[in-house]
Amino acid sequence: MKRIALIALGVGLLAGTASAQAPNDAITTPVLALPANLREMASVVKWKPDQTYDVLKMGTNGLVCYDRSGFPLQAPFSLECTAMANLPRVAQNMKAEALGDKMKSEAMLAEMEKNGTRVKPAYGSVWYHLNGPDKAQARAHMTIALPGATAQSTGLPDKRINDTMGHATGDKFLVAASIWALGVTSRI
């Protein structure tokens, strides 16, 4: 009888250990937007419909990731990571996007900029995106926030430069110069 109880206890402990070590998609999926060497130390949050969030994993590198798949105005597969300091700005973005209409969302954000209530992104912070119709077709995009930057202050062009055939000659340029600086897109 003791032997059966010990075997049952051992099997129970092994099963508990196996399930505790199984990957948690709610944590492992959002960090895919980051370079591999940053994933393990990143925080992960889950956004709620009221633009607040629950912390699923607290990290140590100052970056936070979240899954935006299925959110209004987002691609079916949509992951984003940025600096923890940018979460109030993300909440504003999500509030505007919750309107479900791109023009209304952009108008709401423009009004916030105009009346001074728009939260500025942390200077020099990176926004990592992985978006697409599904995971297999997702494209990575990285933006570095430089509020107040200009072509003169950074030395970066303020628009994409095309060659004589109309092809972009570079993928690094200021995007909305007063808010964002460097946009880089690639396929993974």
XYZ file of N, CA, C and O in Angstrom:
752
model
N 0.823 -1.198 0.000
C 0.000 0.000 0.000
C 0.861 1.252 0.000
O 0.578 2.189 -0.719
N 1.941 1.234 0.839
C 2.831 2.390 0.876
C 3.506 2.584 -0.474
O 3.700 3.702 -0.924
N 3.862 1.462 -1.118
C 4.534 1.538 -2.411
C 3.614 2.186 -3.455
O 4.043 3.028 -4.235
N 2.331 1.830 -3.464
C 1.374 2.411 -4.402
C 1.219 3.902 -4.124
O 1.209 4.720 -5.047
N 1.137 4.284 -2.855
C 1.004 5.699 -2.495
C 2.237 6.480 -2.930
O 2.137 7.601 -3.442
N 3.435 5.902 -2.742
C 4.665 6.592 -3.154
C 4.745 6.733 -4.673
O 5.159 7.764 -5.189
N 4.331 5.690 -5.385
C 4.329 5.762 -6.850
C 3.347 6.829 -7.319
O 3.666 7.640 -8.186
N 2.149 6.854 -6.739
C 1.143 7.855 -7.103
C 1.655 9.261 -6.808
O 1.494 10.182 -7.613
N 2.319 9.442 -5.656
C 2.881 10.740 -5.301
C 3.969 11.143 -6.292
O 4.019 12.275 -6.762
N 4.839 10.197 -6.654
C 5.912 10.471 -7.612
C 5.373 10.855 -8.972
O 5.841 11.807 -9.599
N 4.365 10.135 -9.456
C 3.752 10.441 -10.749
C 3.096 11.819 -10.690
O 3.223 12.621 -11.613
N 2.433 12.126 -9.599
C 1.799 13.435 -9.427
C 2.820 14.557 -9.445
O 2.614 15.596 -10.075
N 3.942 14.377 -8.773
C 4.990 15.390 -8.769
C 5.587 15.576 -10.154
O 5.838 16.700 -10.592
N 5.826 14.476 -10.865
C 6.376 14.570 -12.210
C 5.410 15.270 -13.151
O 5.802 16.099 -13.969
N 4.136 14.964 -13.045
C 3.135 15.603 -13.894
C 3.064 17.097 -13.602
O 2.978 17.923 -14.502
N 3.121 17.475 -12.335
C 3.111 18.882 -11.951
C 4.339 19.595 -12.470
O 4.264 20.724 -12.958
N 5.495 18.968 -12.410
C 6.724 19.566 -12.903
C 6.663 19.736 -14.414
O 7.037 20.773 -14.951
N 6.150 18.738 -15.113
C 6.063 18.811 -16.571
C 5.147 19.948 -17.003
O 5.467 20.699 -17.915
N 3.996 20.106 -16.341
C 3.082 21.171 -16.739
C 3.639 22.529 -16.352
O 3.417 23.508 -17.054
N 4.392 22.629 -15.268
C 4.981 23.903 -14.884
C 6.070 24.315 -15.871
O 6.341 25.488 -16.050
N 6.699 23.359 -16.530
C 7.769 23.663 -17.465
C 7.262 23.827 -18.900
O 8.003 24.258 -19.756
N 6.011 23.488 -19.135
C 5.456 23.632 -20.486
C 5.407 25.113 -20.846
O 5.098 25.948 -20.007
N 5.729 25.463 -22.075
C 5.729 26.876 -22.454
C 4.337 27.482 -22.355
O 3.342 26.844 -22.664
N 4.278 28.716 -21.909
C 3.030 29.434 -21.788
C 2.926 30.389 -22.973
O 3.643 31.385 -23.037
N 2.043 30.107 -23.923
C 1.911 30.926 -25.125
C 1.634 32.389 -24.813
O 2.071 33.271 -25.554
N 0.906 32.671 -23.731
C 0.607 34.055 -23.378
C 1.878 34.832 -23.041
O 1.902 36.063 -23.128
N 2.936 34.133 -22.683
C 4.217 34.773 -22.375
C 5.210 34.611 -23.518
O 5.916 35.554 -23.879
N 5.250 33.446 -24.144
C 6.249 33.200 -25.183
C 5.910 33.849 -26.526
O 6.807 34.216 -27.270
N 4.644 34.011 -26.842
C 4.274 34.596 -28.129
C 4.589 36.089 -28.229
O 5.234 36.504 -29.192
N 4.162 36.939 -27.288
C 4.415 38.377 -27.453
C 5.887 38.754 -27.610
O 6.206 39.689 -28.342
N 6.783 38.030 -26.968
C 8.205 38.394 -27.032
C 8.842 38.052 -28.381
O 9.981 38.438 -28.636
N 8.111 37.362 -29.261
C 8.659 37.044 -30.589
C 8.969 38.300 -31.398
O 9.768 38.255 -32.333
N 8.361 39.428 -31.038
C 8.648 40.680 -31.739
C 10.059 41.194 -31.439
O 10.588 42.010 -32.184
N 10.665 40.713 -30.369
C 12.002 41.156 -29.962
C 13.099 40.315 -30.604
O 12.884 39.151 -30.922
N 14.299 40.888 -30.714
C 15.452 40.051 -31.061
C 15.612 38.968 -29.992
O 15.308 39.202 -28.811
N 16.081 37.804 -30.376
C 16.165 36.653 -29.475
C 16.915 36.957 -28.182
O 16.526 36.482 -27.110
N 17.961 37.767 -28.247
C 18.758 38.017 -27.045
C 18.063 38.919 -26.028
O 18.551 39.063 -24.903
N 16.919 39.500 -26.353
C 16.187 40.364 -25.423
C 14.937 39.701 -24.837
O 14.330 40.229 -23.913
N 14.537 38.578 -25.377
C 13.245 37.968 -25.024
C 13.140 37.497 -23.579
O 12.143 37.750 -22.915
N 14.137 36.815 -23.099
C 14.052 36.189 -21.777
C 13.862 37.200 -20.654
O 13.196 36.924 -19.660
N 14.428 38.390 -20.798
C 14.387 39.378 -19.723
C 13.283 40.418 -19.881
O 13.190 41.348 -19.091
N 12.424 40.276 -20.891
C 11.356 41.250 -21.139
C 10.131 40.952 -20.275
O 9.834 39.804 -19.959
N 9.423 42.012 -19.921
C 8.136 41.871 -19.238
C 7.071 41.543 -20.283
O 7.240 41.847 -21.469
N 5.966 40.951 -19.843
C 4.838 40.653 -20.728
C 3.561 41.090 -20.012
O 3.369 40.781 -18.834
N 2.728 41.844 -20.731
C 1.441 42.259 -20.181
C 0.321 41.799 -21.107
O 0.548 41.523 -22.282
N -0.879 41.726 -20.542
C -2.084 41.409 -21.315
C -3.028 42.595 -21.159
O -3.425 42.940 -20.048
N -3.327 43.227 -22.282
C -4.204 44.392 -22.263
C -5.656 43.982 -22.092
O -6.091 42.964 -22.606
N -6.408 44.819 -21.373
C -7.840 44.618 -21.170
C -8.603 45.620 -22.045
O -8.022 46.620 -22.491
N -9.889 45.399 -22.270
C -10.677 46.303 -23.123
C -10.715 47.757 -22.626
O -10.932 48.671 -23.404
N -10.464 47.989 -21.324
C -10.499 49.359 -20.788
C -9.129 50.046 -20.829
O -8.905 51.044 -20.160
N -8.197 49.507 -21.608
C -6.852 50.047 -21.790
C -6.007 50.024 -20.515
O -5.113 50.837 -20.322
N -6.318 49.080 -19.633
C -5.449 48.763 -18.515
C -4.887 47.386 -18.813
O -5.278 46.746 -19.789
N -3.968 46.913 -17.994
C -3.326 45.638 -18.296
C -2.995 44.867 -17.025
O -2.903 45.431 -15.942
N -2.829 43.576 -17.228
C -2.336 42.681 -16.179
C -0.907 42.306 -16.539
O -0.609 42.041 -17.708
N -0.032 42.274 -15.550
C 1.349 41.843 -15.770
C 1.378 40.319 -15.695
O 1.034 39.732 -14.671
N 1.765 39.674 -16.796
C 1.877 38.218 -16.830
C 3.269 37.768 -16.416
O 3.434 36.685 -15.856
N 4.266 38.606 -16.709
C 5.652 38.294 -16.361
C 6.396 39.612 -16.185
O 6.353 40.475 -17.052
N 7.058 39.760 -15.051
C 7.859 40.963 -14.819
C 9.282 40.682 -15.258
O 9.887 39.710 -14.829
N 9.801 41.510 -16.137
C 11.154 41.340 -16.652
C 12.143 42.257 -15.972
O 11.808 42.975 -15.030
N 13.356 42.255 -16.497
C 14.426 43.041 -15.886
C 15.133 43.973 -16.867
O 16.015 44.722 -16.448
N 14.777 43.945 -18.155
C 15.515 44.757 -19.121
C 14.794 46.045 -19.533
O 15.237 46.742 -20.436
N 13.680 46.375 -18.895
C 12.971 47.614 -19.193
C 12.063 47.550 -20.401
O 11.407 48.532 -20.747
N 12.001 46.376 -21.059
C 11.131 46.212 -22.226
C 9.865 45.463 -21.823
O 9.896 44.625 -20.922
N 8.778 45.750 -22.520
C 7.504 45.087 -22.258
C 6.882 44.696 -23.592
O 6.948 45.442 -24.563
N 6.304 43.513 -23.636
C 5.694 42.986 -24.864
C 4.242 42.620 -24.606
O 3.861 42.288 -23.479
N 3.452 42.648 -25.680
C 2.033 42.306 -25.570
C 1.530 41.859 -26.935
O 2.064 42.228 -27.974
N 0.490 41.070 -26.893
C -0.145 40.545 -28.103
C -1.351 41.411 -28.419
O -2.238 41.575 -27.583
N -1.369 41.997 -29.611
C -2.481 42.847 -30.039
C -3.310 42.179 -31.129
O -4.158 42.814 -31.758
N -3.082 40.910 -31.351
C -3.821 40.166 -32.380
C -5.322 40.277 -32.124
O -5.791 40.052 -31.005
N -6.055 40.641 -33.166
C -7.502 40.723 -33.046
C -8.018 42.024 -32.455
O -9.226 42.232 -32.391
N -7.146 42.930 -32.032
C -7.584 44.219 -31.506
C -8.047 45.093 -32.678
O -7.607 44.904 -33.809
N -8.910 46.084 -32.412
C -9.348 46.973 -33.493
C -8.162 47.618 -34.212
O -7.181 48.030 -33.580
N -8.245 47.682 -35.526
C -7.255 48.295 -36.414
C -5.895 47.595 -36.395
O -4.901 48.162 -36.836
N -5.847 46.370 -35.916
C -4.603 45.608 -35.890
C -4.678 44.435 -36.860
O -5.753 43.938 -37.171
N -3.519 43.982 -37.295
C -3.448 42.804 -38.159
C -3.918 41.576 -37.367
O -3.866 41.575 -36.127
N -4.355 40.529 -38.058
C -4.776 39.314 -37.349
C -3.680 38.749 -36.431
O -3.976 38.202 -35.376
N -2.423 38.882 -36.835
C -1.293 38.503 -35.987
C -0.520 39.785 -35.719
O 0.026 40.398 -36.645
N -0.519 40.250 -34.466
C 0.063 41.552 -34.161
C 0.709 41.541 -32.780
O 0.021 41.435 -31.764
N 2.035 41.637 -32.768
C 2.789 41.674 -31.515
C 3.539 42.991 -31.439
O 3.984 43.518 -32.460
N 3.707 43.518 -30.229
C 4.426 44.771 -30.058
C 5.209 44.732 -28.758
O 4.748 44.196 -27.762
N 6.400 45.321 -28.791
C 7.239 45.466 -27.603
C 7.799 46.876 -27.589
O 8.092 47.442 -28.653
N 7.972 47.447 -26.419
C 8.558 48.775 -26.279
C 9.073 48.943 -24.854
O 9.018 48.009 -24.050
N 9.524 50.135 -24.540
C 9.984 50.435 -23.186
C 8.789 50.522 -22.240
O 7.713 50.994 -22.628
N 8.975 50.089 -21.008
C 7.905 50.174 -20.002
C 7.380 51.612 -19.896
O 6.191 51.827 -19.692
N 8.277 52.587 -20.051
C 7.893 53.997 -19.939
C 6.872 54.402 -20.996
O 6.197 55.430 -20.837
N 6.723 53.634 -22.061
C 5.789 53.967 -23.135
C 4.381 53.411 -22.922
O 3.496 53.663 -23.740
N 4.142 52.660 -21.864
C 2.825 52.053 -21.673
C 1.684 53.081 -21.607
O 0.605 52.821 -22.159
N 1.857 54.251 -20.985
C 0.759 55.238 -21.032
C 0.438 55.682 -22.464
O -0.725 55.904 -22.803
N 1.438 55.799 -23.317
C 1.200 56.161 -24.720
C 0.486 55.014 -25.441
O -0.424 55.252 -26.243
N 0.891 53.788 -25.153
C 0.227 52.630 -25.757
C -1.250 52.625 -25.363
O -2.123 52.370 -26.205
N -1.541 52.929 -24.107
C -2.935 52.966 -23.653
C -3.723 54.009 -24.440
O -4.875 53.761 -24.820
N -3.112 55.176 -24.715
C -3.788 56.184 -25.537
C -4.021 55.670 -26.950
O -5.097 55.875 -27.518
N -3.023 55.010 -27.521
C -3.181 54.441 -28.865
C -4.344 53.465 -28.893
O -5.171 53.481 -29.814
N -4.396 52.599 -27.884
C -5.447 51.579 -27.852
C -6.824 52.195 -27.662
O -7.806 51.714 -28.239
N -6.895 53.247 -26.859
C -8.182 53.931 -26.664
C -8.668 54.502 -27.997
O -9.836 54.363 -28.346
N -7.758 55.121 -28.748
C -8.138 55.689 -30.049
C -8.500 54.575 -31.034
O -9.485 54.688 -31.764
N -7.706 53.512 -31.065
C -7.968 52.414 -31.995
C -9.254 51.673 -31.662
O -9.871 51.072 -32.542
N -9.678 51.721 -30.406
C -10.919 51.049 -29.998
C -12.137 51.646 -30.712
O -13.186 51.008 -30.777
N -11.974 52.843 -31.284
C -13.063 53.441 -32.064
C -13.375 52.597 -33.296
O -14.465 52.678 -33.852
N -12.387 51.791 -33.734
C -12.598 50.873 -34.845
C -12.550 51.506 -36.222
O -12.802 50.843 -37.219
N -12.226 52.781 -36.306
C -12.167 53.503 -37.568
C -10.844 54.263 -37.615
O -10.570 55.082 -36.738
N -10.035 53.990 -38.631
C -8.694 54.585 -38.715
C -8.737 56.107 -38.731
O -7.949 56.759 -38.043
N -9.635 56.703 -39.495
C -9.712 58.165 -39.571
C -10.109 58.768 -38.223
O -9.546 59.774 -37.796
N -11.084 58.151 -37.547
C -11.507 58.651 -36.233
C -10.387 58.480 -35.211
O -10.166 59.351 -34.367
N -9.685 57.348 -35.299
C -8.569 57.087 -34.386
C -7.477 58.137 -34.563
O -6.990 58.724 -33.584
N -7.092 58.397 -35.817
C -6.050 59.387 -36.094
C -6.493 60.787 -35.690
O -5.694 61.578 -35.186
N -7.776 61.094 -35.867
C -8.299 62.403 -35.457
C -8.231 62.557 -33.935
O -7.877 63.632 -33.430
N -8.562 61.503 -33.217
C -8.498 61.549 -31.755
C -7.066 61.784 -31.281
O -6.814 62.602 -30.396
N -6.115 61.072 -31.876
C -4.708 61.238 -31.498
C -4.194 62.623 -31.886
O -3.444 63.249 -31.125
N -4.614 63.128 -33.046
C -4.212 64.476 -33.473
C -4.751 65.531 -32.506
O -4.054 66.503 -32.178
N -5.973 65.341 -32.045
C -6.557 66.276 -31.076
C -5.777 66.241 -29.762
O -5.537 67.289 -29.147
N -5.366 65.043 -29.331
C -4.540 64.942 -28.118
C -3.216 65.698 -28.302
O -2.764 66.381 -27.389
N -2.609 65.552 -29.489
C -1.359 66.282 -29.778
C -1.616 67.786 -29.694
O -0.847 68.525 -29.085
N -2.712 68.209 -30.302
C -3.038 69.633 -30.382
C -3.290 70.233 -29.000
O -2.820 71.331 -28.702
N -4.042 69.501 -28.162
C -4.380 70.069 -26.852
C -3.368 69.736 -25.751
O -3.578 70.067 -24.590
N -2.274 69.055 -26.133
C -1.190 68.814 -25.175
C -1.385 67.641 -24.233
O -0.622 67.476 -23.283
N -2.404 66.793 -24.498
C -2.633 65.644 -23.613
C -2.002 64.352 -24.132
O -2.018 63.340 -23.431
N -1.429 64.404 -25.329
C -0.796 63.212 -25.908
C 0.512 62.934 -25.173
O 1.380 63.791 -25.078
N 0.635 61.711 -24.658
C 1.855 61.311 -23.957
C 2.976 61.145 -24.976
O 2.784 60.483 -26.004
N 4.124 61.747 -24.708
C 5.284 61.610 -25.602
C 5.940 60.252 -25.358
O 5.992 59.767 -24.234
N 6.485 59.659 -26.412
C 7.235 58.411 -26.211
C 8.564 58.729 -25.528
O 9.074 59.844 -25.618
N 9.113 57.753 -24.846
C 10.423 57.914 -24.210
C 11.471 58.112 -25.299
O 11.544 57.319 -26.244
N 12.265 59.161 -25.177
C 13.259 59.499 -26.192
C 14.266 58.357 -26.351
O 14.829 57.869 -25.374
N 14.460 57.936 -27.582
C 15.413 56.864 -27.876
C 14.868 55.464 -27.670
O 15.561 54.480 -27.917
N 13.612 55.365 -27.226
C 13.036 54.032 -27.010
C 12.702 53.372 -28.345
O 12.405 54.035 -29.326
N 12.770 52.062 -28.348
C 12.503 51.291 -29.564
C 11.119 50.655 -29.451
O 10.726 50.175 -28.392
N 10.403 50.659 -30.552
C 9.122 49.965 -30.679
C 9.360 48.821 -31.659
O 9.720 49.049 -32.812
N 9.196 47.605 -31.195
C 9.362 46.412 -32.027
C 7.976 45.886 -32.380
O 7.134 45.707 -31.509
N 7.751 45.621 -33.669
C 6.464 45.095 -34.139
C 6.702 43.828 -34.943
O 7.695 43.714 -35.659
N 5.786 42.904 -34.842
C 5.750 41.716 -35.688
C 4.289 41.542 -36.079
O 3.452 41.192 -35.234
N 3.959 41.843 -37.337
C 2.564 41.887 -37.793
C 2.373 41.168 -39.109
O 3.285 41.171 -39.941
N 1.183 40.621 -39.289
C 0.839 40.023 -40.568
C -0.476 39.291 -40.504
O -1.141 39.257 -39.463
N -0.851 38.666 -41.614
C -2.100 37.909 -41.638
C -2.040 36.675 -40.736
O -3.058 36.180 -40.278
N -0.820 36.177 -40.494
C -0.598 35.063 -39.570
C 0.886 35.067 -39.195
O 1.674 35.851 -39.735
N 1.264 34.206 -38.292
C 2.644 34.158 -37.815
C 3.629 33.868 -38.945
O 4.697 34.484 -39.020
N 3.266 32.973 -39.841
C 4.165 32.572 -40.927
C 4.439 33.711 -41.911
O 5.501 33.753 -42.530
N 3.490 34.634 -42.050
C 3.649 35.725 -43.016
C 3.943 37.073 -42.345
O 3.880 38.121 -42.989
N 4.255 37.042 -41.060
C 4.485 38.285 -40.318
C 5.772 38.969 -40.749
O 6.740 38.320 -41.138
N 5.751 40.289 -40.679
C 6.925 41.111 -40.986
C 7.329 41.858 -39.720
O 6.481 42.331 -38.974
N 8.621 41.971 -39.530
C 9.152 42.713 -38.388
C 9.343 44.168 -38.783
O 9.738 44.474 -39.910
N 9.042 45.059 -37.867
C 9.254 46.483 -38.077
C 9.752 47.067 -36.761
O 9.256 46.717 -35.691
N 10.720 47.944 -36.850
C 11.280 48.569 -35.657
C 11.255 50.078 -35.847
O 11.614 50.579 -36.908
N 10.809 50.794 -34.834
C 10.788 52.251 -34.860
C 11.482 52.760 -33.605
O 11.232 52.253 -32.511
N 12.334 53.759 -33.764
C 12.998 54.383 -32.620
C 12.351 55.744 -32.408
O 12.296 56.566 -33.328
N 11.847 55.981 -31.206
C 11.160 57.230 -30.892
C 12.162 58.330 -30.562
O 13.011 58.165 -29.690
N 12.037 59.435 -31.276
C 12.859 60.618 -31.017
C 11.946 61.842 -31.049
O 11.919 62.586 -32.032
N 11.175 62.063 -29.980
C 10.257 63.209 -29.986
C 11.024 64.506 -30.227
O 12.068 64.745 -29.636
N 10.501 65.326 -31.129
C 11.107 66.608 -31.439
C 12.263 66.539 -32.419
O 12.852 67.560 -32.768
N 12.593 65.350 -32.904
C 13.713 65.209 -33.833
C 13.386 65.825 -35.180
O 12.238 65.854 -35.610
N 14.409 66.308 -35.831
C 14.272 66.847 -37.191
C 15.384 66.260 -38.045
O 16.350 65.689 -37.527
N 15.262 66.435 -39.349
C 16.322 65.978 -40.249
C 17.633 66.680 -39.899
O 18.702 66.083 -39.928
N 17.542 67.949 -39.530
C 18.735 68.708 -39.186
C 19.380 68.208 -37.882
O 20.598 68.130 -37.779
N 18.564 67.876 -36.886
C 19.133 67.470 -35.589
C 19.666 66.038 -35.593
O 20.504 65.691 -34.774
N 19.180 65.203 -36.522
C 19.613 63.798 -36.537
C 20.511 63.442 -37.714
O 21.207 62.432 -37.676
N 20.432 64.218 -38.777
C 21.174 63.869 -39.977
C 20.477 62.813 -40.819
O 21.022 62.348 -41.825
N 19.268 62.425 -40.435
C 18.489 61.443 -41.200
C 17.553 62.168 -42.156
O 17.030 63.240 -41.832
N 17.313 61.607 -43.345
C 16.346 62.236 -44.249
C 14.948 62.190 -43.624
O 14.640 61.302 -42.832
N 14.109 63.156 -43.979
C 12.759 63.171 -43.414
C 11.730 62.508 -44.322
O 10.542 62.568 -44.083
N 12.201 61.873 -45.385
C 11.310 61.073 -46.226
C 12.137 59.991 -46.921
O 13.362 60.100 -47.024
N 11.454 58.981 -47.341
C 12.109 57.887 -48.063
C 12.642 58.429 -49.385
O 11.949 59.141 -50.099
N 13.867 58.117 -49.694
C 14.495 58.590 -50.920
C 14.420 57.479 -51.961
O 14.772 56.334 -51.687
N 13.944 57.847 -53.164
C 13.808 56.878 -54.247
C 14.868 57.134 -55.319
O 15.276 58.276 -55.544
N 15.291 56.069 -55.986
C 16.217 56.229 -57.108
C 15.423 56.636 -58.352
O 14.203 56.846 -58.291
N 16.076 56.735 -59.479
C 15.407 57.189 -60.711
C 14.334 56.216 -61.193
O 13.459 56.592 -61.961
N 14.386 54.974 -60.716
C 13.376 53.972 -61.101
C 12.197 53.960 -60.117
O 11.268 53.196 -60.260
N 12.268 54.807 -59.076
C 11.186 54.851 -58.100
C 11.336 53.878 -56.958
O 10.440 53.723 -56.137
N 12.475 53.192 -56.867
C 12.716 52.242 -55.775
C 13.361 52.951 -54.598
O 14.228 53.810 -54.785
N 12.967 52.579 -53.399
C 13.558 53.179 -52.203
C 15.038 52.813 -52.134
O 15.409 51.663 -52.342
N 15.863 53.804 -51.850
C 17.305 53.566 -51.768
C 17.747 53.270 -50.335
O 18.863 52.881 -50.103
N 16.875 53.478 -49.394
C 17.213 53.204 -47.999
C 15.955 52.994 -47.197
O 14.882 53.448 -47.578
N 16.070 52.310 -46.088
C 14.895 52.063 -45.265
C 14.982 52.791 -43.933
O 14.221 52.535 -43.036
N 15.919 53.736 -43.797
C 16.066 54.503 -42.572
C 15.754 55.957 -42.878
O 16.460 56.606 -43.634
N 14.673 56.473 -42.299
C 14.280 57.852 -42.514
C 13.352 58.279 -41.389
O 12.773 57.447 -40.691
N 13.237 59.588 -41.182
C 12.341 60.107 -40.160
C 10.906 59.896 -40.605
O 10.553 60.181 -41.745
N 10.089 59.404 -39.699
C 8.677 59.193 -39.957
C 7.939 60.129 -39.007
O 8.123 60.037 -37.797
N 7.122 61.029 -39.509
C 6.449 62.022 -38.662
C 7.499 62.646 -37.750
O 7.557 62.380 -36.563
N 8.331 63.464 -38.335
C 9.567 63.935 -37.714
C 9.438 64.434 -36.282
O 10.372 64.319 -35.509
N 8.313 64.980 -35.884
C 8.220 65.490 -34.523
C 7.987 64.386 -33.502
O 8.062 64.621 -32.314
N 7.707 63.180 -33.959
C 7.377 62.109 -33.030
C 8.325 60.928 -33.157
O 8.876 60.457 -32.175
N 8.519 60.401 -34.347
C 9.271 59.172 -34.558
C 10.513 59.434 -35.373
O 10.543 60.354 -36.167
N 11.491 58.583 -35.253
C 12.689 58.799 -36.047
C 12.915 57.715 -37.059
O 12.730 57.923 -38.238
N 13.283 56.569 -36.675
C 13.829 55.593 -37.593
C 12.872 54.438 -37.772
O 12.512 53.770 -36.812
N 12.454 54.175 -39.007
C 11.577 53.053 -39.287
C 12.292 52.037 -40.154
O 12.817 52.393 -41.197
N 12.332 50.783 -39.732
C 12.987 49.721 -40.486
C 12.054 48.521 -40.541
O 11.594 48.054 -39.506
N 11.758 48.032 -41.740
C 10.877 46.878 -41.900
C 11.643 45.746 -42.574
O 12.432 45.967 -43.468
N 11.393 44.530 -42.122
C 12.002 43.368 -42.753
C 11.095 42.165 -42.586
O 10.227 42.139 -41.737
N 11.311 41.182 -43.410
C 10.571 39.925 -43.318
C 11.401 38.952 -42.516
O 12.605 38.904 -42.682
N 10.779 38.216 -41.593
C 11.558 37.246 -40.811
C 11.406 35.869 -41.371
O 10.549 35.582 -42.141
